[in-house]
XYZ file of N, CA and C in Angstrom:
717
model
N 185.409 -30.233 -108.989
C 186.274 -31.296 -108.499
C 185.560 -32.080 -107.400
N 185.736 -33.387 -107.460
C 185.102 -34.274 -106.477
C 186.194 -34.846 -105.586
N 186.177 -34.455 -104.321
C 187.193 -34.863 -103.356
C 186.565 -35.840 -102.372
N 187.129 -37.031 -102.276
C 186.583 -38.031 -101.366
C 187.624 -38.392 -100.305
N 187.207 -38.325 -99.053
C 188.059 -38.677 -97.923
C 187.673 -40.041 -97.370
N 188.668 -40.882 -97.129
C 188.472 -42.084 -96.311
C 188.995 -41.747 -94.922
N 188.114 -41.786 -93.934
C 188.463 -41.424 -92.558
C 188.242 -42.648 -91.680
N 189.337 -43.202 -91.172
C 189.238 -44.454 -90.414
C 188.919 -44.240 -88.945
N 189.208 -43.048 -88.400
C 188.959 -42.769 -86.987
C 188.505 -41.324 -86.832
N 187.652 -41.079 -85.859
C 187.127 -39.727 -85.647
C 188.215 -38.746 -85.255
N 189.269 -39.228 -84.593
C 190.335 -38.344 -84.125
C 191.407 -38.127 -85.195
N 191.303 -38.804 -86.338
C 192.224 -38.588 -87.461
C 191.494 -37.777 -88.532
N 191.096 -36.579 -88.162
C 190.259 -35.737 -89.019
C 191.066 -35.134 -90.171
N 190.410 -34.811 -91.285
C 191.118 -34.266 -92.455
C 191.763 -32.904 -92.258
N 191.315 -32.146 -91.269
C 191.983 -30.896 -90.949
C 192.144 -29.971 -92.129
N 193.388 -29.562 -92.400
C 193.662 -28.573 -93.445
C 193.348 -29.095 -94.841
N 193.381 -30.418 -95.065
C 192.972 -30.943 -96.376
C 191.501 -30.619 -96.639
N 190.684 -30.784 -95.625
C 189.258 -30.481 -95.755
C 189.054 -28.977 -95.934
N 189.801 -28.181 -95.178
C 189.709 -26.725 -95.314
C 190.018 -26.299 -96.745
N 191.086 -26.858 -97.313
C 191.443 -26.536 -98.691
C 190.313 -26.897 -99.650
N 189.787 -28.110 -99.534
C 188.750 -28.575 -100.459
C 187.510 -27.690 -100.387
N 187.115 -27.308 -99.199
C 185.908 -26.481 -99.042
C 186.160 -25.049 -99.487
N 187.350 -24.525 -99.191
C 187.675 -23.171 -99.648
C 187.695 -23.081 -101.173
N 188.037 -24.171 -101.832
C 188.063 -24.213 -103.292
C 186.675 -24.447 -103.879
N 185.696 -24.719 -103.034
C 184.340 -24.954 -103.514
C 184.140 -26.330 -104.119
N 184.984 -27.285 -103.761
C 184.878 -28.622 -104.331
C 183.738 -29.414 -103.681
N 183.284 -30.409 -104.398
C 182.280 -31.334 -103.864
C 183.003 -32.332 -102.961
N 182.729 -32.286 -101.672
C 183.450 -33.098 -100.690
C 182.546 -34.205 -100.161
N 183.046 -35.441 -100.230
C 182.319 -36.595 -99.691
C 183.264 -37.397 -98.800
N 182.670 -38.291 -98.018
C 183.440 -39.014 -97.010
C 183.014 -40.483 -96.948
N 183.987 -41.319 -96.617
C 183.704 -42.655 -96.088
C 184.245 -42.646 -94.665
N 183.387 -42.345 -93.706
C 183.789 -42.377 -92.295
C 183.580 -43.809 -91.817
N 184.572 -44.636 -92.070
C 184.377 -46.072 -91.860
C 184.212 -46.409 -90.386
N 184.760 -45.587 -89.482
C 184.579 -45.817 -88.044
C 183.117 -45.693 -87.648
N 182.335 -44.955 -88.460
C 180.904 -44.761 -88.184
C 180.026 -45.688 -89.019
N 180.647 -46.607 -89.754
C 179.882 -47.576 -90.529
C 179.685 -47.238 -91.993
N 180.282 -46.141 -92.486
C 180.148 -45.800 -93.903
C 180.844 -46.848 -94.771
N 180.269 -47.089 -95.938
C 180.882 -47.997 -96.893
C 181.913 -47.257 -97.737
N 182.893 -47.998 -98.233
C 183.820 -47.436 -99.208
C 183.117 -47.315 -100.558
N 183.507 -46.372 -101.406
C 182.940 -46.316 -102.761
C 183.166 -47.632 -103.502
N 182.222 -47.986 -104.345
C 182.344 -49.226 -105.121
C 183.524 -49.149 -106.076
N 183.750 -47.966 -106.659
C 184.883 -47.755 -107.556
C 185.303 -46.295 -107.457
N 186.276 -45.912 -108.269
C 186.818 -44.557 -108.207
C 186.252 -43.633 -109.272
N 185.224 -44.070 -109.992
C 184.719 -43.296 -111.129
C 184.189 -41.925 -110.729
N 183.572 -41.818 -109.569
C 182.996 -40.544 -109.150
C 183.936 -39.681 -108.338
N 185.232 -39.947 -108.417
C 186.222 -39.267 -107.589
C 187.285 -38.623 -108.479
N 187.698 -37.403 -108.141
C 188.870 -36.787 -108.762
C 190.079 -36.881 -107.844
N 189.877 -36.493 -106.588
C 190.922 -36.600 -105.566
C 190.472 -37.618 -104.529
N 191.292 -38.656 -104.300
C 191.059 -39.599 -103.207
C 192.095 -39.309 -102.132
N 191.623 -38.978 -100.927
C 192.517 -38.638 -99.820
C 192.243 -39.620 -98.678
N 193.269 -40.416 -98.350
C 193.132 -41.481 -97.357
C 193.850 -41.058 -96.084
N 193.104 -40.934 -95.003
C 193.642 -40.404 -93.758
C 194.333 -41.485 -92.923
N 194.806 -41.093 -91.759
C 195.590 -41.967 -90.899
C 194.763 -42.732 -89.889
N 195.479 -43.399 -88.992
C 194.845 -44.187 -87.948
C 195.889 -44.966 -87.178
N 195.525 -45.523 -86.034
C 196.481 -46.291 -85.232
C 196.759 -47.674 -85.805
N 195.979 -48.090 -86.792
C 196.194 -49.380 -87.426
C 197.449 -49.331 -88.322
N 197.803 -50.477 -88.888
C 198.758 -50.519 -89.982
C 198.157 -51.396 -91.075
N 198.758 -51.465 -92.257
C 198.144 -52.217 -93.349
C 197.965 -53.708 -93.072
N 198.655 -54.236 -92.056
C 198.501 -55.657 -91.728
C 197.375 -55.912 -90.727
N 196.749 -54.848 -90.225
C 195.657 -55.008 -89.265
C 194.477 -55.709 -89.923
N 193.966 -56.754 -89.299
C 192.853 -57.527 -89.845
C 191.526 -56.984 -89.333
N 190.449 -57.373 -89.997
C 189.121 -56.957 -89.537
C 188.723 -57.677 -88.255
N 189.359 -58.771 -87.964
C 189.141 -59.399 -86.657
C 189.717 -58.518 -85.556
N 190.847 -57.904 -85.842
C 191.477 -57.011 -84.868
C 190.763 -55.666 -84.802
N 190.276 -55.188 -85.949
C 189.585 -53.888 -86.019
C 188.455 -54.014 -87.034
N 187.240 -54.370 -86.595
C 186.152 -54.704 -87.515
C 185.811 -53.627 -88.537
N 185.988 -52.336 -88.206
C 185.580 -51.289 -89.152
C 186.656 -50.966 -90.186
N 187.842 -51.520 -90.030
C 188.965 -51.174 -90.915
C 189.216 -52.305 -91.893
N 188.951 -52.024 -93.168
C 189.130 -53.010 -94.235
C 190.357 -52.608 -95.061
N 191.531 -53.059 -94.640
C 192.774 -52.667 -95.310
C 192.783 -53.082 -96.770
N 192.321 -54.297 -97.056
C 192.322 -54.782 -98.435
C 191.334 -53.987 -99.294
N 190.193 -53.655 -98.722
C 189.212 -52.858 -99.451
C 189.736 -51.472 -99.788
N 190.419 -50.827 -98.825
C 190.981 -49.510 -99.080
C 192.092 -49.586 -100.126
N 192.904 -50.627 -100.036
C 193.971 -50.787 -101.028
C 193.399 -51.010 -102.429
N 192.304 -51.764 -102.520
C 191.686 -52.000 -103.834
C 191.164 -50.700 -104.430
N 190.563 -49.848 -103.599
C 190.062 -48.563 -104.082
C 191.226 -47.662 -104.505
N 192.289 -47.648 -103.707
C 193.474 -46.865 -104.059
C 194.038 -47.328 -105.402
N 194.167 -48.636 -105.563
C 194.714 -49.182 -106.811
C 193.856 -48.790 -108.006
N 192.536 -48.833 -107.825
C 191.625 -48.450 -108.906
C 191.762 -46.971 -109.231
N 191.902 -46.145 -108.203
C 192.054 -44.703 -108.426
C 193.362 -44.397 -109.150
N 194.427 -45.059 -108.744
C 195.712 -44.854 -109.412
C 195.629 -45.301 -110.864
N 195.033 -46.451 -111.106
C 194.946 -47.006 -112.466
C 194.159 -46.104 -113.397
N 193.141 -45.432 -112.871
C 192.292 -44.580 -113.703
C 192.736 -43.120 -113.702
N 193.929 -42.840 -113.179
C 194.519 -41.516 -113.301
C 194.023 -40.480 -112.320
N 193.424 -40.902 -111.214
C 192.977 -39.941 -110.214
C 194.169 -39.406 -109.429
N 193.962 -38.290 -108.765
C 194.943 -37.800 -107.808
C 194.704 -38.528 -106.490
N 195.762 -39.089 -105.915
C 195.634 -39.872 -104.683
C 196.665 -39.371 -103.679
N 196.192 -39.088 -102.477
C 197.066 -38.658 -101.392
C 196.767 -39.527 -100.181
N 197.816 -40.062 -99.571
C 197.665 -40.822 -98.334
C 198.430 -40.153 -97.225
N 197.820 -40.076 -96.055
C 198.449 -39.452 -94.895
C 198.674 -40.514 -93.833
N 199.909 -40.671 -93.384
C 200.267 -41.604 -92.314
C 199.862 -43.028 -92.717
N 198.885 -43.623 -92.060
C 198.382 -44.937 -92.472
C 197.999 -44.924 -93.949
N 197.393 -43.845 -94.401
C 197.006 -43.750 -95.808
C 198.182 -43.853 -96.749
N 199.331 -43.290 -96.359
C 200.524 -43.389 -97.210
C 201.017 -44.826 -97.264
N 200.932 -45.513 -96.146
C 201.350 -46.920 -96.106
C 200.422 -47.780 -96.959
N 199.129 -47.461 -96.952
C 198.174 -48.207 -97.773
C 198.424 -47.985 -99.265
N 198.846 -46.783 -99.646
C 199.198 -46.555 -101.049
C 200.351 -47.471 -101.445
N 201.418 -47.471 -100.637
C 202.544 -48.333 -100.939
C 202.129 -49.785 -101.075
N 201.327 -50.268 -100.132
C 200.861 -51.656 -100.163
C 200.037 -51.924 -101.426
N 199.160 -50.978 -101.779
C 198.311 -51.145 -102.963
C 199.138 -51.251 -104.235
N 200.333 -50.658 -104.217
C 201.213 -50.667 -105.386
C 202.307 -51.722 -105.278
N 202.206 -52.577 -104.261
C 203.139 -53.692 -104.127
C 204.349 -53.440 -103.267
N 204.338 -52.360 -102.466
C 205.486 -52.022 -101.623
C 205.085 -52.104 -100.156
N 205.537 -53.130 -99.436
C 205.145 -53.307 -98.031
C 205.614 -52.150 -97.148
N 204.780 -51.797 -96.181
C 205.149 -50.751 -95.224
C 206.271 -51.264 -94.323
N 206.890 -50.341 -93.580
C 207.963 -50.702 -92.656
C 207.806 -49.894 -91.373
N 208.471 -50.338 -90.330
C 208.479 -49.578 -89.090
C 209.497 -48.445 -89.200
N 209.112 -47.288 -88.739
C 210.014 -46.150 -88.742
C 211.093 -46.335 -87.667
N 212.285 -45.831 -87.898
C 213.329 -45.941 -86.875
C 212.945 -45.306 -85.546
N 212.128 -44.269 -85.590
C 211.763 -43.545 -84.372
C 210.263 -43.273 -84.338
N 209.696 -43.294 -83.147
C 208.350 -42.773 -82.949
C 208.439 -41.257 -83.004
N 207.529 -40.635 -83.736
C 207.513 -39.178 -83.823
C 206.102 -38.669 -83.519
N 205.994 -37.832 -82.507
C 204.755 -37.135 -82.186
C 205.132 -35.703 -81.838
N 204.703 -34.777 -82.653
C 205.051 -33.385 -82.379
C 205.227 -32.594 -83.652
N 206.051 -31.595 -83.573
C 206.355 -30.749 -84.733
C 207.872 -30.687 -84.875
N 208.369 -31.287 -85.953
C 209.802 -31.402 -86.183
C 210.097 -31.137 -87.657
N 211.336 -30.757 -87.971
C 211.644 -30.421 -89.364
C 211.761 -31.639 -90.271
N 211.319 -31.470 -91.507
C 211.627 -32.401 -92.587
C 212.574 -31.687 -93.541
N 213.360 -32.462 -94.264
C 214.318 -31.924 -95.216
C 213.990 -32.447 -96.596
N 213.954 -31.550 -97.577
C 213.652 -31.967 -98.944
C 214.883 -32.572 -99.609
N 214.637 -33.553 -100.470
C 215.702 -34.225 -101.213
C 215.924 -33.545 -102.568
N 216.924 -34.011 -103.293
C 217.164 -33.514 -104.644
C 215.975 -33.817 -105.554
N 215.321 -34.965 -105.322
C 214.155 -35.338 -106.129
C 213.040 -34.306 -105.995
N 212.918 -33.695 -104.843
C 211.878 -32.688 -104.637
C 212.064 -31.503 -105.570
N 213.317 -31.168 -105.848
C 213.592 -30.016 -106.702
C 213.148 -30.264 -108.141
N 213.007 -31.535 -108.513
C 212.591 -31.881 -109.869
C 211.078 -31.818 -110.050
N 210.351 -31.669 -108.966
C 208.887 -31.661 -109.024
C 208.378 -30.275 -108.644
N 207.700 -29.617 -109.587
C 207.227 -28.246 -109.358
C 206.241 -28.148 -108.200
N 205.611 -29.249 -107.837
C 204.654 -29.223 -106.737
C 205.315 -28.838 -105.417
N 206.628 -29.011 -105.323
C 207.335 -28.738 -104.071
C 208.271 -27.538 -104.174
N 208.162 -26.778 -105.247
C 209.079 -25.659 -105.454
C 208.907 -24.561 -104.412
N 207.728 -24.476 -103.789
C 207.492 -23.440 -102.780
C 207.851 -23.916 -101.370
N 208.240 -25.180 -101.210
C 208.679 -25.694 -99.911
C 210.073 -25.148 -99.599
N 210.308 -24.805 -98.358
C 211.665 -24.489 -97.937
C 212.479 -25.786 -97.907
N 213.789 -25.667 -97.992
C 214.653 -26.849 -97.923
C 214.395 -27.628 -96.642
N 214.163 -26.908 -95.549
C 213.798 -27.519 -94.276
C 212.521 -26.845 -93.783
N 211.562 -27.658 -93.357
C 210.248 -27.137 -92.974
C 209.739 -27.905 -91.763
N 209.276 -27.194 -90.748
C 208.718 -27.858 -89.569
C 207.270 -28.250 -89.850
N 206.981 -29.528 -89.643
C 205.642 -30.057 -89.897
C 205.227 -30.973 -88.747
N 203.957 -31.378 -88.769
C 203.433 -32.247 -87.728
C 203.786 -33.711 -87.963
N 203.867 -34.448 -86.866
C 204.170 -35.883 -86.914
C 203.330 -36.602 -85.855
N 202.914 -37.838 -86.205
C 202.182 -38.649 -85.219
C 202.198 -40.101 -85.732
N 203.351 -40.760 -85.589
C 203.459 -42.063 -86.260
C 204.544 -42.951 -85.658
N 204.458 -44.242 -86.025
C 205.465 -45.253 -85.702
C 206.016 -45.934 -86.956
N 205.259 -45.864 -88.069
C 205.591 -46.615 -89.277
C 205.874 -45.663 -90.433
N 206.140 -46.248 -91.609
C 206.397 -45.437 -92.799
C 206.036 -46.244 -94.044
N 205.766 -45.555 -95.170
C 205.315 -46.247 -96.372
C 206.436 -47.011 -97.061
N 206.037 -48.059 -97.793
C 206.989 -48.796 -98.614
C 207.312 -48.051 -99.895
N 208.382 -48.469 -100.545
C 208.847 -47.808 -101.766
C 208.735 -48.764 -102.952
N 208.055 -48.332 -103.984
C 208.040 -49.076 -105.238
C 209.329 -48.778 -106.003
N 209.527 -49.489 -107.102
C 210.735 -49.271 -107.910
C 210.797 -47.856 -108.464
N 209.627 -47.247 -108.713
C 209.581 -45.908 -109.307
C 209.390 -44.798 -108.284
N 209.227 -45.156 -107.022
C 208.954 -44.146 -105.995
C 210.167 -43.241 -105.778
N 209.887 -41.984 -105.437
C 210.939 -41.025 -105.111
C 210.678 -40.453 -103.732
N 211.691 -40.455 -102.907
C 211.568 -39.828 -101.590
C 211.719 -38.322 -101.770
N 210.683 -37.602 -101.373
C 210.650 -36.146 -101.513
C 211.204 -35.460 -100.266
N 210.944 -36.053 -99.097
C 211.399 -35.444 -97.850
C 211.631 -36.521 -96.802
N 212.541 -36.222 -95.883
C 212.865 -37.129 -94.784
C 213.057 -36.292 -93.520
N 213.104 -36.960 -92.377
C 213.394 -36.277 -91.128
C 214.489 -37.037 -90.399
N 214.964 -36.502 -89.330
C 215.994 -37.184 -88.545
C 215.470 -38.503 -87.988
N 214.164 -38.549 -87.708
C 213.586 -39.749 -87.119
C 212.977 -40.719 -88.107
N 212.773 -40.291 -89.362
C 212.096 -41.140 -90.347
C 212.619 -40.833 -91.746
N 213.124 -41.826 -92.477
C 213.698 -41.563 -93.797
C 212.686 -41.414 -94.921
N 211.395 -41.617 -94.634
C 210.369 -41.527 -95.682
C 209.207 -40.669 -95.186
N 209.341 -39.380 -95.284
C 208.298 -38.477 -94.803
C 207.310 -38.100 -95.905
N 207.797 -37.826 -97.109
C 206.932 -37.601 -98.264
C 207.479 -38.458 -99.396
N 206.593 -39.221 -100.027
C 206.989 -40.105 -101.115
C 206.128 -39.809 -102.332
N 206.772 -39.667 -103.490
C 206.066 -39.526 -104.760
C 206.042 -40.885 -105.445
N 204.830 -41.399 -105.699
C 204.687 -42.668 -106.408
C 204.461 -42.458 -107.909
N 203.951 -41.300 -108.256
C 203.798 -40.888 -109.645
C 203.527 -39.396 -109.627
N 203.239 -38.812 -110.786
C 203.038 -37.360 -110.803
C 201.733 -36.925 -110.151
N 200.866 -37.887 -109.797
C 199.596 -37.549 -109.143
C 199.340 -38.338 -107.867
N 200.286 -39.141 -107.433
C 200.083 -40.027 -106.276
C 201.185 -39.793 -105.254
N 200.786 -39.382 -104.035
C 201.763 -38.993 -103.017
C 201.394 -39.550 -101.648
N 202.405 -40.007 -100.943
C 202.240 -40.437 -99.566
C 202.905 -39.455 -98.620
N 202.144 -38.969 -97.655
C 202.664 -38.064 -96.624
C 202.652 -38.819 -95.296
N 203.823 -39.277 -94.861
C 203.876 -39.867 -93.524
C 203.673 -38.773 -92.484
N 204.151 -37.592 -92.779
C 203.967 -36.452 -91.872
C 202.547 -35.912 -91.962
N 202.204 -35.074 -90.996
C 200.839 -34.555 -90.864
C 200.823 -33.044 -91.052
N 200.824 -32.603 -92.296
C 200.754 -31.168 -92.557
C 199.349 -30.627 -92.405
N 198.378 -31.526 -92.186
C 196.980 -31.124 -92.044
C 196.601 -30.738 -90.625
N 197.518 -30.942 -89.671
C 197.160 -30.711 -88.277
C 196.727 -29.270 -88.022
N 195.682 -29.143 -87.231
C 195.220 -27.871 -86.677
C 195.115 -28.069 -85.173
N 194.894 -27.023 -84.444
C 194.774 -27.168 -82.992
C 193.602 -28.067 -82.619
N 192.522 -27.997 -83.383
C 191.368 -28.856 -83.109
C 191.727 -30.326 -83.313
N 192.395 -30.639 -84.425
C 192.787 -32.019 -84.687
C 193.790 -32.488 -83.642
N 194.718 -31.626 -83.246
C 195.705 -31.983 -82.228
C 195.019 -32.353 -80.916
N 193.993 -31.603 -80.538
C 193.274 -31.917 -79.297
C 192.628 -33.298 -79.376
N 192.096 -33.650 -80.528
C 191.506 -34.985 -80.691
C 192.567 -36.064 -80.536
N 193.722 -35.830 -81.145
C 194.796 -36.812 -81.078
C 195.372 -36.928 -79.669
N 195.488 -35.809 -78.986
C 195.963 -35.840 -77.601
C 195.040 -36.696 -76.742
N 193.743 -36.505 -76.912
C 192.770 -37.264 -76.117
C 192.896 -38.763 -76.355
N 193.299 -39.135 -77.561
C 193.417 -40.559 -77.892
C 194.784 -41.134 -77.533
N 195.775 -40.285 -77.311
C 197.166 -40.746 -77.215
C 197.765 -40.550 -75.828
N 196.946 -40.612 -74.806
C 197.444 -40.341 -73.465
C 198.588 -41.262 -73.057
N 198.503 -42.539 -73.428
C 199.546 -43.484 -73.025
C 200.890 -43.134 -73.658
N 200.890 -42.870 -74.956
C 202.139 -42.483 -75.624
C 202.685 -41.175 -75.070
N 201.814 -40.210 -74.872
C 202.269 -38.893 -74.447
C 202.760 -38.894 -73.002
N 202.236 -39.795 -72.188
C 202.700 -39.876 -70.802
C 204.134 -40.369 -70.712
N 204.641 -40.949 -71.805
C 206.014 -41.470 -71.849
C 206.896 -40.611 -72.759
N 206.515 -39.374 -72.966
C 207.227 -38.508 -73.908
C 208.713 -38.424 -73.600
N 209.076 -38.409 -72.335
C 210.483 -38.262 -71.954
C 211.341 -39.444 -72.384
N 210.718 -40.573 -72.718
C 211.460 -41.771 -73.117
C 211.864 -41.745 -74.588
N 211.325 -40.788 -75.355
C 211.552 -40.772 -76.798
C 212.227 -39.480 -77.225
N 213.021 -39.566 -78.281
C 213.716 -38.386 -78.801
C 212.774 -37.407 -79.479
N 211.723 -37.938 -80.103
C 210.869 -37.104 -80.945
C 209.396 -37.217 -80.552
N 209.110 -37.091 -79.274
C 207.729 -37.070 -78.791
C 207.554 -35.873 -77.869
N 206.628 -35.008 -78.224
C 206.346 -33.814 -77.436
C 205.258 -34.085 -76.404
N 205.244 -33.270 -75.387
C 204.206 -33.347 -74.361
C 202.935 -32.678 -74.872
N 201.787 -32.948 -74.245
C 200.560 -32.243 -74.649
C 200.711 -30.729 -74.609
N 201.433 -30.229 -73.611
C 201.617 -28.782 -73.506
C 202.403 -28.244 -74.699
N 203.438 -28.969 -75.114
C 204.217 -28.546 -76.279
C 203.383 -28.627 -77.550
N 202.591 -29.682 -77.684
C 201.751 -29.844 -78.862
C 200.753 -28.702 -78.995
N 200.202 -28.262 -77.875
C 199.220 -27.173 -77.893
C 199.867 -25.824 -78.165
N 201.150 -25.698 -77.887
C 201.839 -24.412 -78.043
C 202.313 -24.161 -79.467
N 202.332 -25.184 -80.300
C 202.842 -25.021 -81.660
C 201.878 -24.215 -82.534
N 202.457 -23.521 -83.508
C 201.688 -22.851 -84.554
C 201.716 -23.752 -85.785
N 200.558 -24.216 -86.213
C 200.473 -25.121 -87.359
C 200.071 -24.401 -88.650
N 199.854 -23.108 -88.577
C 199.291 -22.389 -89.725
C 200.262 -22.292 -90.892
N 201.565 -22.143 -90.627
C 202.522 -22.002 -91.721
C 202.559 -23.267 -92.566
N 202.636 -24.430 -91.927
C 202.680 -25.672 -92.713
C 201.355 -25.897 -93.432
N 200.236 -25.457 -92.837
C 198.946 -25.543 -93.526
C 198.975 -24.750 -94.820
N 199.548 -23.554 -94.783
C 199.618 -22.730 -95.984
C 200.493 -23.374 -97.048
N 201.583 -23.996 -96.641
C 202.440 -24.706 -97.600
C 201.671 -25.871 -98.216
N 200.894 -26.574 -97.385
C 200.070 -27.671 -97.895
C 199.053 -27.158 -98.907
N 198.414 -26.023 -98.630
C 197.442 -25.457 -99.576
C 198.104 -25.199 -100.930
N 199.342 -24.692 -100.907
C 200.047 -24.441 -102.153
C 200.291 -25.727 -102.925
N 200.660 -26.782 -102.224
C 200.847 -28.089 -102.870
C 199.549 -28.571 -103.485
N 198.451 -28.444 -102.756
C 197.163 -28.920 -103.249
C 196.705 -28.117 -104.460
N 196.940 -26.810 -104.446
C 196.603 -25.981 -105.612
C 197.355 -26.456 -106.851
N 198.635 -26.725 -106.691
C 199.452 -27.166 -107.826
C 199.039 -28.551 -108.307
N 198.707 -29.447 -107.368
C 198.280 -30.788 -107.760
C 196.950 -30.719 -108.503
N 196.056 -29.855 -108.054
C 194.788 -29.683 -108.765
C 195.034 -29.191 -110.190
N 195.917 -28.200 -110.342
C 196.213 -27.686 -111.680
C 196.827 -28.779 -112.564
N 197.709 -29.569 -111.994
C 198.314 -30.679 -112.757
C 197.252 -31.680 -113.186
N 196.350 -32.005 -112.274
C 195.298 -32.971 -112.577
C 194.386 -32.465 -113.692
N 194.014 -31.191 -113.618
C 193.109 -30.620 -114.611
C 193.762 -30.523 -115.985
N 195.064 -30.326 -116.018
C 195.751 -30.170 -117.303
C 196.070 -31.492 -117.975
N 195.926 -32.600 -117.228
C 196.289 -33.916 -117.776
C 195.234 -34.387 -118.779
């Protein structure tokens, strides 16, 4: 299996997604665009395309952020979807999937930074990829926005602060607004980048302090994510 990550910022690391790919012995490649890497010309050499997050949104221009090519990433996502690849977007990546499929992103009702529960919908029960998820599961969050919905999209999970936490766009294409990939190492990177937001934690309903973020155990949600990835790989191989 060939797993390719688009990483827009050094502090938005793949975390548990990368751990899963390497533990499975997959061929892992990267477009670390913050470091000047180019995006793949097409999706032919990719089985899994995983698009990570960032402080940008899909409307961010290259004048505003020279290393971030929103249209280029959307074109690659669209090509991967069209050719039947497995595509996963996390946070900004989930919003880019929606945009690539014609569904504009939106602002989330609440800023969420921390570890808070998501709740699975009835649609989740129809998809075997989520059969091992608990009805309510505490996962990581670090966002202000949420992905758009196409006519065929299904909301798999929501939270009190955001109505679109996991979105299924097809049987192989998923947007995760939440961050199930967080590890303590990734959290430390995000804390270092988010001092301004975290200094105002008391002003928000769903923003934890750095001390709270460091105290959380992220391993359980990582294991649930590994189970999802195993099932998605099996689905992809059987198609």
